[in-house]
PDB file of C-alpha atoms in Angstrom:
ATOM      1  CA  UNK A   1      73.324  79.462  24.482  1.00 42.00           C
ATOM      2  CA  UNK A   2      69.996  79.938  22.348  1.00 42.00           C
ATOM      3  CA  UNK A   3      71.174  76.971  19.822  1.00 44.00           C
ATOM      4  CA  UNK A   4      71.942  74.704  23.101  1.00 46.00           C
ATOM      5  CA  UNK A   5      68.195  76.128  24.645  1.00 43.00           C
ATOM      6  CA  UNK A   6      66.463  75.201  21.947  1.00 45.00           C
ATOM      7  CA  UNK A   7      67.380  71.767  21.494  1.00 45.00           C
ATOM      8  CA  UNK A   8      65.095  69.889  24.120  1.00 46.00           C
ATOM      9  CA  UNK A   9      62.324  72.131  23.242  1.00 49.00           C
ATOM     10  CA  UNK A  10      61.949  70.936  19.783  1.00 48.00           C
ATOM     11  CA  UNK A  11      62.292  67.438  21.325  1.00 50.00           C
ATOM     12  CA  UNK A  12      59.502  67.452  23.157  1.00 49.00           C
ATOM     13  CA  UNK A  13      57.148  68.858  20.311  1.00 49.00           C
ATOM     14  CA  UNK A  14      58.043  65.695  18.075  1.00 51.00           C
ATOM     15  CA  UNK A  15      57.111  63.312  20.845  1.00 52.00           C
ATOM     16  CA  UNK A  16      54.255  65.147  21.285  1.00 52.00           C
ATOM     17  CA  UNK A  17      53.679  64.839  17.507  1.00 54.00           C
ATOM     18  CA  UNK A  18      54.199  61.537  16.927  1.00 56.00           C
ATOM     19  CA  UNK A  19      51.548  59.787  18.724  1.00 63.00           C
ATOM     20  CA  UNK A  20      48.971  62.140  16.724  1.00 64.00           C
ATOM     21  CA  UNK A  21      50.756  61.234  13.567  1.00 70.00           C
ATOM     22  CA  UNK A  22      50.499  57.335  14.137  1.00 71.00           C
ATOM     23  CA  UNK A  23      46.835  57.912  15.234  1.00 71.00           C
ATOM     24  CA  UNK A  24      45.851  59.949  11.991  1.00 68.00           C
ATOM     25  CA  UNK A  25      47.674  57.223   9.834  1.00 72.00           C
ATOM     26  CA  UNK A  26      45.362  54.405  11.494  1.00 74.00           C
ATOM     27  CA  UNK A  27      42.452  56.360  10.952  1.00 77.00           C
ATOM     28  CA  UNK A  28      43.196  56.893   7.562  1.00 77.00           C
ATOM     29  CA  UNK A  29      43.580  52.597   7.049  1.00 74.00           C
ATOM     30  CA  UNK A  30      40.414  51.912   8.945  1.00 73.00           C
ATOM     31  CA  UNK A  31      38.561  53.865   6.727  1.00 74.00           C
ATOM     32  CA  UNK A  32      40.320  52.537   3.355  1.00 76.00           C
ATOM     33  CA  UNK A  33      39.308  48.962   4.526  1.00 72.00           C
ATOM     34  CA  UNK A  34      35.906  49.752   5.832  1.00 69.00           C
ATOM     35  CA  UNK A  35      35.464  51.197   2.121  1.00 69.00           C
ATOM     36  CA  UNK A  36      36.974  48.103   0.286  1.00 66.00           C
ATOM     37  CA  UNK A  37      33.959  45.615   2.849  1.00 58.00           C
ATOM     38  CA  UNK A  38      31.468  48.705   1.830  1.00 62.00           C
ATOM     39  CA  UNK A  39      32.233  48.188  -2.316  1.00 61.00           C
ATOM     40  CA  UNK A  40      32.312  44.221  -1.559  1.00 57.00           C
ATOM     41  CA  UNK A  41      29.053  44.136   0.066  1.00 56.00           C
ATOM     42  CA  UNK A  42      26.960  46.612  -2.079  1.00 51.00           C
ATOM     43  CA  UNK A  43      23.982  45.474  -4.169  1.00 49.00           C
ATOM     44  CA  UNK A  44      25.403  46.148  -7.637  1.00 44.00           C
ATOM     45  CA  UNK A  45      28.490  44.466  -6.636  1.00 47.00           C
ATOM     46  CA  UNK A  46      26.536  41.311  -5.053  1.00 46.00           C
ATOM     47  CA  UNK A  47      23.998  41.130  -8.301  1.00 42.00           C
ATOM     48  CA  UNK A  48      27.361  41.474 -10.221  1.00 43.00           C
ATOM     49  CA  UNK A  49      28.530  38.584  -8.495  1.00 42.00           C
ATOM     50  CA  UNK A  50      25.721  36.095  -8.337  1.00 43.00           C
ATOM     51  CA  UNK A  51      24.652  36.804 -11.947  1.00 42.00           C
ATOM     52  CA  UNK A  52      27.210  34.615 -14.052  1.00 44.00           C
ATOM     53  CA  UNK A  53      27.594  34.165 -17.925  1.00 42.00           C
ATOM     54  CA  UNK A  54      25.850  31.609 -20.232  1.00 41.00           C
ATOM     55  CA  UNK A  55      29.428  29.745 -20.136  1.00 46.00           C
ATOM     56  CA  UNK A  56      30.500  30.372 -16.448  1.00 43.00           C
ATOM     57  CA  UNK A  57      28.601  26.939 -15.772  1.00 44.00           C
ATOM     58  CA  UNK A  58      30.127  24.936 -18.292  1.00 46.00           C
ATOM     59  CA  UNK A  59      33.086  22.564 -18.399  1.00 50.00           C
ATOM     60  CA  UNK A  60      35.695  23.733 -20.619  1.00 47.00           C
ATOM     61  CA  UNK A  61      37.961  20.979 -21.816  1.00 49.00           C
ATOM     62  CA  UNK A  62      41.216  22.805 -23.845  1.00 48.00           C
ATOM     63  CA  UNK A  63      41.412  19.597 -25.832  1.00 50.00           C
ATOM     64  CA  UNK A  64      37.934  19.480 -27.548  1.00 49.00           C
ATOM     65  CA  UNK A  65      35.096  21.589 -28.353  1.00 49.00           C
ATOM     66  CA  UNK A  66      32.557  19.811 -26.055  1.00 49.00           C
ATOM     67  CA  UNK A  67      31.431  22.065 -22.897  1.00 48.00           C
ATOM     68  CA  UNK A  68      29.409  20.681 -19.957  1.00 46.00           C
ATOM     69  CA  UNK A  69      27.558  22.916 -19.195  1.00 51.00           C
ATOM     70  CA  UNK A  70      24.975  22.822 -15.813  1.00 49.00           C
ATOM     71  CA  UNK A  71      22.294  25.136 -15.358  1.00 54.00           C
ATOM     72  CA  UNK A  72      22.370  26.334 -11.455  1.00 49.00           C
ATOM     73  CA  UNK A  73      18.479  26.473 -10.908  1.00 50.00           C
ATOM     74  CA  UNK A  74      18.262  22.581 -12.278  1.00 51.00           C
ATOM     75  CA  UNK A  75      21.223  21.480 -10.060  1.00 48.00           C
ATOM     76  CA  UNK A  76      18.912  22.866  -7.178  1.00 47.00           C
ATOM     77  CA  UNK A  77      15.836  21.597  -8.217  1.00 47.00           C
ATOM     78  CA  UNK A  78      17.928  18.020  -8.442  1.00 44.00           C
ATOM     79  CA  UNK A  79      19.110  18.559  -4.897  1.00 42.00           C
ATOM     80  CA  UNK A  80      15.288  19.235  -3.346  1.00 39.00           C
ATOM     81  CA  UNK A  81      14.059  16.363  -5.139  1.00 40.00           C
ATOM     82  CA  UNK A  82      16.642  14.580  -3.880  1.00 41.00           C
ATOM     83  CA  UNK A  83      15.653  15.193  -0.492  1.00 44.00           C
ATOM     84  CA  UNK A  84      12.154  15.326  -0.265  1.00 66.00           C
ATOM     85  CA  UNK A  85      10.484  12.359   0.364  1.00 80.00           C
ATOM     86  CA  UNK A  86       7.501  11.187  -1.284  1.00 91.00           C
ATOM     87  CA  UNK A  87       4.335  11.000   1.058  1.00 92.00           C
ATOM     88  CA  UNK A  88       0.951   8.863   0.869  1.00 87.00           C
ATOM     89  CA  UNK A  89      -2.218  11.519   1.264  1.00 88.00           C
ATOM     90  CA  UNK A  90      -1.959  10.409   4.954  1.00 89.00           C
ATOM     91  CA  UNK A  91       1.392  11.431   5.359  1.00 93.00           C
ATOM     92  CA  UNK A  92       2.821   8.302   5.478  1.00 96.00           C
ATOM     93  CA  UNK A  93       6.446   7.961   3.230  1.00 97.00           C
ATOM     94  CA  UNK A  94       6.483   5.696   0.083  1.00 98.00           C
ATOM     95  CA  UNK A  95       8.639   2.956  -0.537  1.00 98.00           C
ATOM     96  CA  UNK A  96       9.448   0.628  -2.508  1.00 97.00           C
ATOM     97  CA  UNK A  97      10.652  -3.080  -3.057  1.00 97.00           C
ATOM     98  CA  UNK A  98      13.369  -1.775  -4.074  1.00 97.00           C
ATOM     99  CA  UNK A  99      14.296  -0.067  -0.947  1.00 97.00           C
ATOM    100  CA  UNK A 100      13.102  -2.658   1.345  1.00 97.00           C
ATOM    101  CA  UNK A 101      15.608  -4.888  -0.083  1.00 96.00           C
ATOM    102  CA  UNK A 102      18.042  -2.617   0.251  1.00 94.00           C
ATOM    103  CA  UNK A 103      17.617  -2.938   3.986  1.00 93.00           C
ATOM    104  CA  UNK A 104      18.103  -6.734   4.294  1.00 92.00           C
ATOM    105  CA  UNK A 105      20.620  -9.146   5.768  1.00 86.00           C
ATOM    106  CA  UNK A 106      21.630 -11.926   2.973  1.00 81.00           C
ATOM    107  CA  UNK A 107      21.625 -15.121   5.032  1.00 73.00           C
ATOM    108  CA  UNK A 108      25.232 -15.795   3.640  1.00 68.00           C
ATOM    109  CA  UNK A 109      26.594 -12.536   4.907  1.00 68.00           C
ATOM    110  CA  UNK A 110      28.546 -12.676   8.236  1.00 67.00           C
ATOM    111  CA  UNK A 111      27.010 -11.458  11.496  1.00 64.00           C
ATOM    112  CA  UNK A 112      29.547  -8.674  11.944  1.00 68.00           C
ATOM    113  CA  UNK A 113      28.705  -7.255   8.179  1.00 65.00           C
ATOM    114  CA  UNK A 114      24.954  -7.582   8.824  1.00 63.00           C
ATOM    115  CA  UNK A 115      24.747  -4.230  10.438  1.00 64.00           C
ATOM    116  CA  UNK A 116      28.449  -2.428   9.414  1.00 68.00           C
ATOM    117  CA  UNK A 117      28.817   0.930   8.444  1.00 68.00           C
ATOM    118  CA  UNK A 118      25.421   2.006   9.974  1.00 77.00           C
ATOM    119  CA  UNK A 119      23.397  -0.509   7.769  1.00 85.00           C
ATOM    120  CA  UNK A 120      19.680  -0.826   9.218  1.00 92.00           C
ATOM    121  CA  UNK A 121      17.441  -3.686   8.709  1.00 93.00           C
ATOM    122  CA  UNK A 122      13.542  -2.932   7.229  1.00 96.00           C
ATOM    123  CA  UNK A 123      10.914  -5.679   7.062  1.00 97.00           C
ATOM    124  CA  UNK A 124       6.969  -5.441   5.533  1.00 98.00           C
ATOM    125  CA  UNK A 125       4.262  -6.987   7.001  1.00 98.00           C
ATOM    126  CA  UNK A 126       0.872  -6.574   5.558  1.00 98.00           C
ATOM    127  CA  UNK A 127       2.523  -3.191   3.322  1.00 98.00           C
ATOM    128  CA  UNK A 128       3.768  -1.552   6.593  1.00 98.00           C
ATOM    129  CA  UNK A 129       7.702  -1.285   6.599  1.00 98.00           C
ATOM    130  CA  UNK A 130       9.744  -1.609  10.220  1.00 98.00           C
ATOM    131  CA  UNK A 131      13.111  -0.857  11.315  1.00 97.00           C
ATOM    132  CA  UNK A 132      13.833  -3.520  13.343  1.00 95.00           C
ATOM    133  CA  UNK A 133      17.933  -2.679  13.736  1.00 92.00           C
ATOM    134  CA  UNK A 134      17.188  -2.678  17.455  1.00 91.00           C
ATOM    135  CA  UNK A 135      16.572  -6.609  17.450  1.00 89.00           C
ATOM    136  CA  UNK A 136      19.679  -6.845  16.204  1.00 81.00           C
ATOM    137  CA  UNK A 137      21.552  -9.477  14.272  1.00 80.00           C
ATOM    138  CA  UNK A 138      20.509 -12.621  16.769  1.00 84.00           C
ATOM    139  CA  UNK A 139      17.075 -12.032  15.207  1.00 90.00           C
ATOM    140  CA  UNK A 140      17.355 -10.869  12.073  1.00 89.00           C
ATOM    141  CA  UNK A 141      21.063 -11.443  11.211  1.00 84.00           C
ATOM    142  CA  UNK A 142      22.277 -14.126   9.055  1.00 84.00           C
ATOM    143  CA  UNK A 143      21.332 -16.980  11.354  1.00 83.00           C
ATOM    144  CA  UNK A 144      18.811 -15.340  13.185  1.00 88.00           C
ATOM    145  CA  UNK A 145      15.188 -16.737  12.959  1.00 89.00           C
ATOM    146  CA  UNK A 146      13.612 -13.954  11.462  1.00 92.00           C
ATOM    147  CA  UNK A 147      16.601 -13.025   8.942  1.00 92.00           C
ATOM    148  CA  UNK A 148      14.028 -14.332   5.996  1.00 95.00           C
ATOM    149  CA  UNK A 149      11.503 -11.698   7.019  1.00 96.00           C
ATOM    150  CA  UNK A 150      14.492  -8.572   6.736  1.00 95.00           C
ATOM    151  CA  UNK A 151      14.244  -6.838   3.269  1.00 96.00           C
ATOM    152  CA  UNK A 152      10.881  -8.080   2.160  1.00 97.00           C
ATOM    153  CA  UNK A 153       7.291  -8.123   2.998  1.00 98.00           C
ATOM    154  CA  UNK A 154       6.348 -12.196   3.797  1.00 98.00           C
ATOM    155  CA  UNK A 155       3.165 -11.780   5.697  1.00 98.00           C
ATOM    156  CA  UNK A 156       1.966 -14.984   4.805  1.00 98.00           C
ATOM    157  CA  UNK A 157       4.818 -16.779   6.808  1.00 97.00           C
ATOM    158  CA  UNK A 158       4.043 -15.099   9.838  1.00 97.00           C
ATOM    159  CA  UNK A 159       1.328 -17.169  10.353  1.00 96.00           C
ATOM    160  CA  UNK A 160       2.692 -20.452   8.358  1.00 96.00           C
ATOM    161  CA  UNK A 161       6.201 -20.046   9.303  1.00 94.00           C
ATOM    162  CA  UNK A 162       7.449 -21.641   5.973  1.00 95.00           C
ATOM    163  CA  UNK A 163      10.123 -18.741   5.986  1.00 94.00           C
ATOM    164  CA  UNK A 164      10.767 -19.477   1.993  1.00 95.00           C
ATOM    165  CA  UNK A 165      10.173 -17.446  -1.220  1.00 95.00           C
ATOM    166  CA  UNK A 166       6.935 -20.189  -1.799  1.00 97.00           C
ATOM    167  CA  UNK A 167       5.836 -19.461   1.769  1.00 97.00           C
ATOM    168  CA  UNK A 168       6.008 -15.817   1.276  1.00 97.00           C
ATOM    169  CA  UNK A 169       3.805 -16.140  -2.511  1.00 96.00           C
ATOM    170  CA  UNK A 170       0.856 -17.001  -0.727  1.00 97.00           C
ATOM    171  CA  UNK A 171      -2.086 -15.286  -0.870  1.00 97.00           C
ATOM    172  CA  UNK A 172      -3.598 -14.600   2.530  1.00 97.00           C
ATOM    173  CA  UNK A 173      -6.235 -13.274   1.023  1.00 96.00           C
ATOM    174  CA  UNK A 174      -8.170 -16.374   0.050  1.00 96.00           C
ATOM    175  CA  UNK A 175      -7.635 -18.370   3.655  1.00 97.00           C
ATOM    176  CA  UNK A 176     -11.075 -19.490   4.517  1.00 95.00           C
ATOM    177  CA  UNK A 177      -9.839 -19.337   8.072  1.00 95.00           C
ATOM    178  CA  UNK A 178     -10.284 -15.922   9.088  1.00 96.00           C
ATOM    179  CA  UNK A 179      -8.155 -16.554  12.136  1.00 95.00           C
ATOM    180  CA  UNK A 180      -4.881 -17.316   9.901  1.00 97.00           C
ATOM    181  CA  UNK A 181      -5.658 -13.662   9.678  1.00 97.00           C
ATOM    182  CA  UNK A 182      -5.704 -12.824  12.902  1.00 97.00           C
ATOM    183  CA  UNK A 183      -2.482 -14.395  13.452  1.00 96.00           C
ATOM    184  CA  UNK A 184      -0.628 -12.470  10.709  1.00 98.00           C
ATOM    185  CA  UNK A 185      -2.998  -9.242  12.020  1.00 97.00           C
ATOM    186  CA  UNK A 186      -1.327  -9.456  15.771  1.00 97.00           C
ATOM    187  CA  UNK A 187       1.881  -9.786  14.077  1.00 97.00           C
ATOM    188  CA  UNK A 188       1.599  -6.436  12.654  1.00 97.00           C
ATOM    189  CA  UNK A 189       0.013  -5.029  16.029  1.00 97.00           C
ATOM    190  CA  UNK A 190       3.795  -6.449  17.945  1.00 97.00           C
ATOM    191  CA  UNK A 191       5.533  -4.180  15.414  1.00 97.00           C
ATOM    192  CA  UNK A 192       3.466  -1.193  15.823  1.00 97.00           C
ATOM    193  CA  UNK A 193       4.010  -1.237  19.187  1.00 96.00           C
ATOM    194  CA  UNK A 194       7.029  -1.932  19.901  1.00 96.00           C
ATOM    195  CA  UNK A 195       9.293  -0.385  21.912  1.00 95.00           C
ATOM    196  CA  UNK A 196      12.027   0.552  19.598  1.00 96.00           C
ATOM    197  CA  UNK A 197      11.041  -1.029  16.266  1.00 97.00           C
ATOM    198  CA  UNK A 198      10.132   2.279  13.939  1.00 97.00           C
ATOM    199  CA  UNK A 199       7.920   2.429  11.850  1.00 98.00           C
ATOM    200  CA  UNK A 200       8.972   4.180   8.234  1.00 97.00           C
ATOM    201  CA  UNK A 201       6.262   3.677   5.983  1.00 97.00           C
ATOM    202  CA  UNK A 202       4.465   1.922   3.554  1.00 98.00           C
ATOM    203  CA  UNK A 203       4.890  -0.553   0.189  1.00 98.00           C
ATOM    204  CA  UNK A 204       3.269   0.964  -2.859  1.00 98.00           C
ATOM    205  CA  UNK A 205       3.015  -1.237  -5.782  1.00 97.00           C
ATOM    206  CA  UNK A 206       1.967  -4.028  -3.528  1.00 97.00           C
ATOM    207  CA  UNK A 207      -1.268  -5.914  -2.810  1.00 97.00           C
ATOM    208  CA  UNK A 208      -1.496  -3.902   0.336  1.00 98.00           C
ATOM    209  CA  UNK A 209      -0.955  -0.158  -0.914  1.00 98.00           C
ATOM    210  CA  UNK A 210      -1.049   1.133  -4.197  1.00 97.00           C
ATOM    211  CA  UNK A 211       1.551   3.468  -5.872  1.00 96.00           C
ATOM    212  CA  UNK A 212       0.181   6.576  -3.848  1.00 96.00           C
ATOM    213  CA  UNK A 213       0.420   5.010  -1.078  1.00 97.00           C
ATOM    214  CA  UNK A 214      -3.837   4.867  -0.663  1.00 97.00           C
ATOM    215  CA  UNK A 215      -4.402   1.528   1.395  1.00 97.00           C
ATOM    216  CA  UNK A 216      -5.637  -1.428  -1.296  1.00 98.00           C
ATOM    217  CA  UNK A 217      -9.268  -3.083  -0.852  1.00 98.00           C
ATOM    218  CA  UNK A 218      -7.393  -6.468  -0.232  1.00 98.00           C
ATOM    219  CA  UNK A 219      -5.766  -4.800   2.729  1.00 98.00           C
ATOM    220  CA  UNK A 220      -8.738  -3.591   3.651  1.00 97.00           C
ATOM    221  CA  UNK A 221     -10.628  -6.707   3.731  1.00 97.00           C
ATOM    222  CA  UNK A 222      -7.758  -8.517   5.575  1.00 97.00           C
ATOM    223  CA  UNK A 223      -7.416  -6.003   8.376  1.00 97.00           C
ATOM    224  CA  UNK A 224     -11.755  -6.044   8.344  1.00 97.00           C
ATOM    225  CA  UNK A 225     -11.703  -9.861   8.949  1.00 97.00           C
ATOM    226  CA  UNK A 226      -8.972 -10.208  11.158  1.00 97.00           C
ATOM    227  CA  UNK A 227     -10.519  -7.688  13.476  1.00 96.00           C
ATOM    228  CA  UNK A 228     -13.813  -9.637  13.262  1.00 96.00           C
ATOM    229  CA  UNK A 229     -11.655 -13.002  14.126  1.00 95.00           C
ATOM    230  CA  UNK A 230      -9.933 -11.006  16.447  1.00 93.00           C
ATOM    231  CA  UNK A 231     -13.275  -9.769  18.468  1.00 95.00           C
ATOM    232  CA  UNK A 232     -14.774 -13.431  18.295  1.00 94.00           C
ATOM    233  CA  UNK A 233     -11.394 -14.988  19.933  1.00 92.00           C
ATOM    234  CA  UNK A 234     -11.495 -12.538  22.762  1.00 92.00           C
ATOM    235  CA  UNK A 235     -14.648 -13.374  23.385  1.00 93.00           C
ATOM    236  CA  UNK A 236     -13.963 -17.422  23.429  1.00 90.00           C
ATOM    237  CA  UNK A 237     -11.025 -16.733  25.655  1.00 90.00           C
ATOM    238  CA  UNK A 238     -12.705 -14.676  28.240  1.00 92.00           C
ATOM    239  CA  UNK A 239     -15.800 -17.375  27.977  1.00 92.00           C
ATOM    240  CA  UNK A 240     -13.020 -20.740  28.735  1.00 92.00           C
ATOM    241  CA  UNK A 241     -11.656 -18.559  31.782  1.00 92.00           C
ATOM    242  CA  UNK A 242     -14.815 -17.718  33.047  1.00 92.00           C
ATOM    243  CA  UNK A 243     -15.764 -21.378  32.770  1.00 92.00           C
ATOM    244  CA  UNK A 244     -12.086 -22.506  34.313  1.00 91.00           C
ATOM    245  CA  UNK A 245     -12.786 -20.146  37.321  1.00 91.00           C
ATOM    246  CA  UNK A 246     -16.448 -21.187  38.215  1.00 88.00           C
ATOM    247  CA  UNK A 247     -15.012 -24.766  37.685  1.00 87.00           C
ATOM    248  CA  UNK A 248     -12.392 -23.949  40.783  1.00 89.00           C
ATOM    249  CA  UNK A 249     -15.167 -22.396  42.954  1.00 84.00           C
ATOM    250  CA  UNK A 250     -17.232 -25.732  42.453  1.00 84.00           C
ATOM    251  CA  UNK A 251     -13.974 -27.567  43.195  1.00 83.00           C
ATOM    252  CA  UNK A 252     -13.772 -25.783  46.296  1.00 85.00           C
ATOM    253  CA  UNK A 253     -17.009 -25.534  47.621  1.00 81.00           C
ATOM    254  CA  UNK A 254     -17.196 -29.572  47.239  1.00 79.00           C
ATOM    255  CA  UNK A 255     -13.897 -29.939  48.910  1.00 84.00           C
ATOM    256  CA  UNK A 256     -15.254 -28.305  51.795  1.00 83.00           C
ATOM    257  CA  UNK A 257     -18.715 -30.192  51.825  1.00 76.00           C
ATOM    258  CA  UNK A 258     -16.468 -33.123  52.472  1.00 69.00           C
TER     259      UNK A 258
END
């Protein structure tokens, strides 16, 4: 009888055990893994980490002697000068030629390639660079009218319209005609204010801006007389429709005299 009584007493201590067994055993692997993060994440272990041998950078090639080795800090000084844009003391990016004929449409290419894979269209006039992507191939695309003007600065033709690389040599600067100017100036006013055209800097190394980007005193002088033109034109104009209105009136006031 006391073997028999004993028996579901000593059951119910081990199932009264066993849930504080499994609990102790899960406190025991939280703590081992909250030690192994702890050891990971420690400063000795970190600085042990990040700071690497003369060789840990280097290439090793099992068939010859040569290493290539690259230092870290260079590799992130290439990067940042990657990405950082050169800017004019006004702020204004820098670019060059070279660039801004990477951004045209070859009059040979098709109309579908002219703006594939995300390729945008940049034109110049008078040193300031436009996207113009938003007028889209019928403009500047391989048979659009203004495709001559995409990846180059031909001011001159704006006002000639010989859209050719002789058209485009001219110097506007020596026109006697100040109003040529003008023409080529108001040119440059449409893309300024355009609606969606965006403006991404200017041409250094041209006769508009030099290599820091500083505006050029034939720029200067262009802009200066084409403002002047610009002023004296208004002025005409508003005269001829002041003269075409008073014209009317007289018109009128005869009519009704008769």
């Amino acid at each position: 009888h006391k073997s028999n009584a004993a028996t579901p007493k000593t059951t119910t201590m081990r199932r009264k055990t066993a849930p504080l067994t499994t609990l102790v055993w899960l406190i025991i692997a939280a703590s081992i893994l909250l030690s192994s993060v702890l050891e990971e994440r420690s400063p000795i272990k970190m600085m042990a980490v990040a700071t690497t041998s003369p060789n840990e950078g280097c290439n090793n090639n099992d068939n010859n002697d040569d290493q290539t080795c690259t230092d870290p800090s260079k590799e992130e000084e290439s990067a940042t000068t990657t990405t950082t844009q050169q800017l004019s003391p006004s702020g204004e990016r820098l670019i060059t030629s070279t660039e801004l004929a990477s951004h045209g449409i070859k009059s040979t290419e098709s109309k579908e390639a002219a703006t594939a894979g995300g390729h945008t269209i940049w034109l110049s006039i008078l040193g300031r660079v436009f996207d113009v992507t938003s007028g889209g191939p019928s403009y500047y695309g391989p048979k659009g009218s203004y495709n001559f003007y995409s990846g180059r600065d031909a001011s001159p033709c704006f006002h000639s319209g010989k859209n050719n690389e002789e058209g485009a040599a001219v110097n506007l600067e020596e026109w006697e005609d100040d109003k040529h100017l003008m023409s080529v100036y108001d040119w440059s006013q449409f893309y300024e204010k355009h609606e969606t055209y965006q403006f991404m800097g200017v041409l250094i190394n041209s006769k508009y801006y030099d290599e820091n980007g500083e505006e050029t005193d034939v720029r200067k002088d262009i802009v200066e007389r084409a403002s002047k033109a610009k002023i004296i034109a208004d002025k005409e104009k508003e005269a001829r429709k002041k003269a075409r209105l008073e014209k009317r009136k007289a018109d009128r006031e005869k009519n009704m005299k008769k």
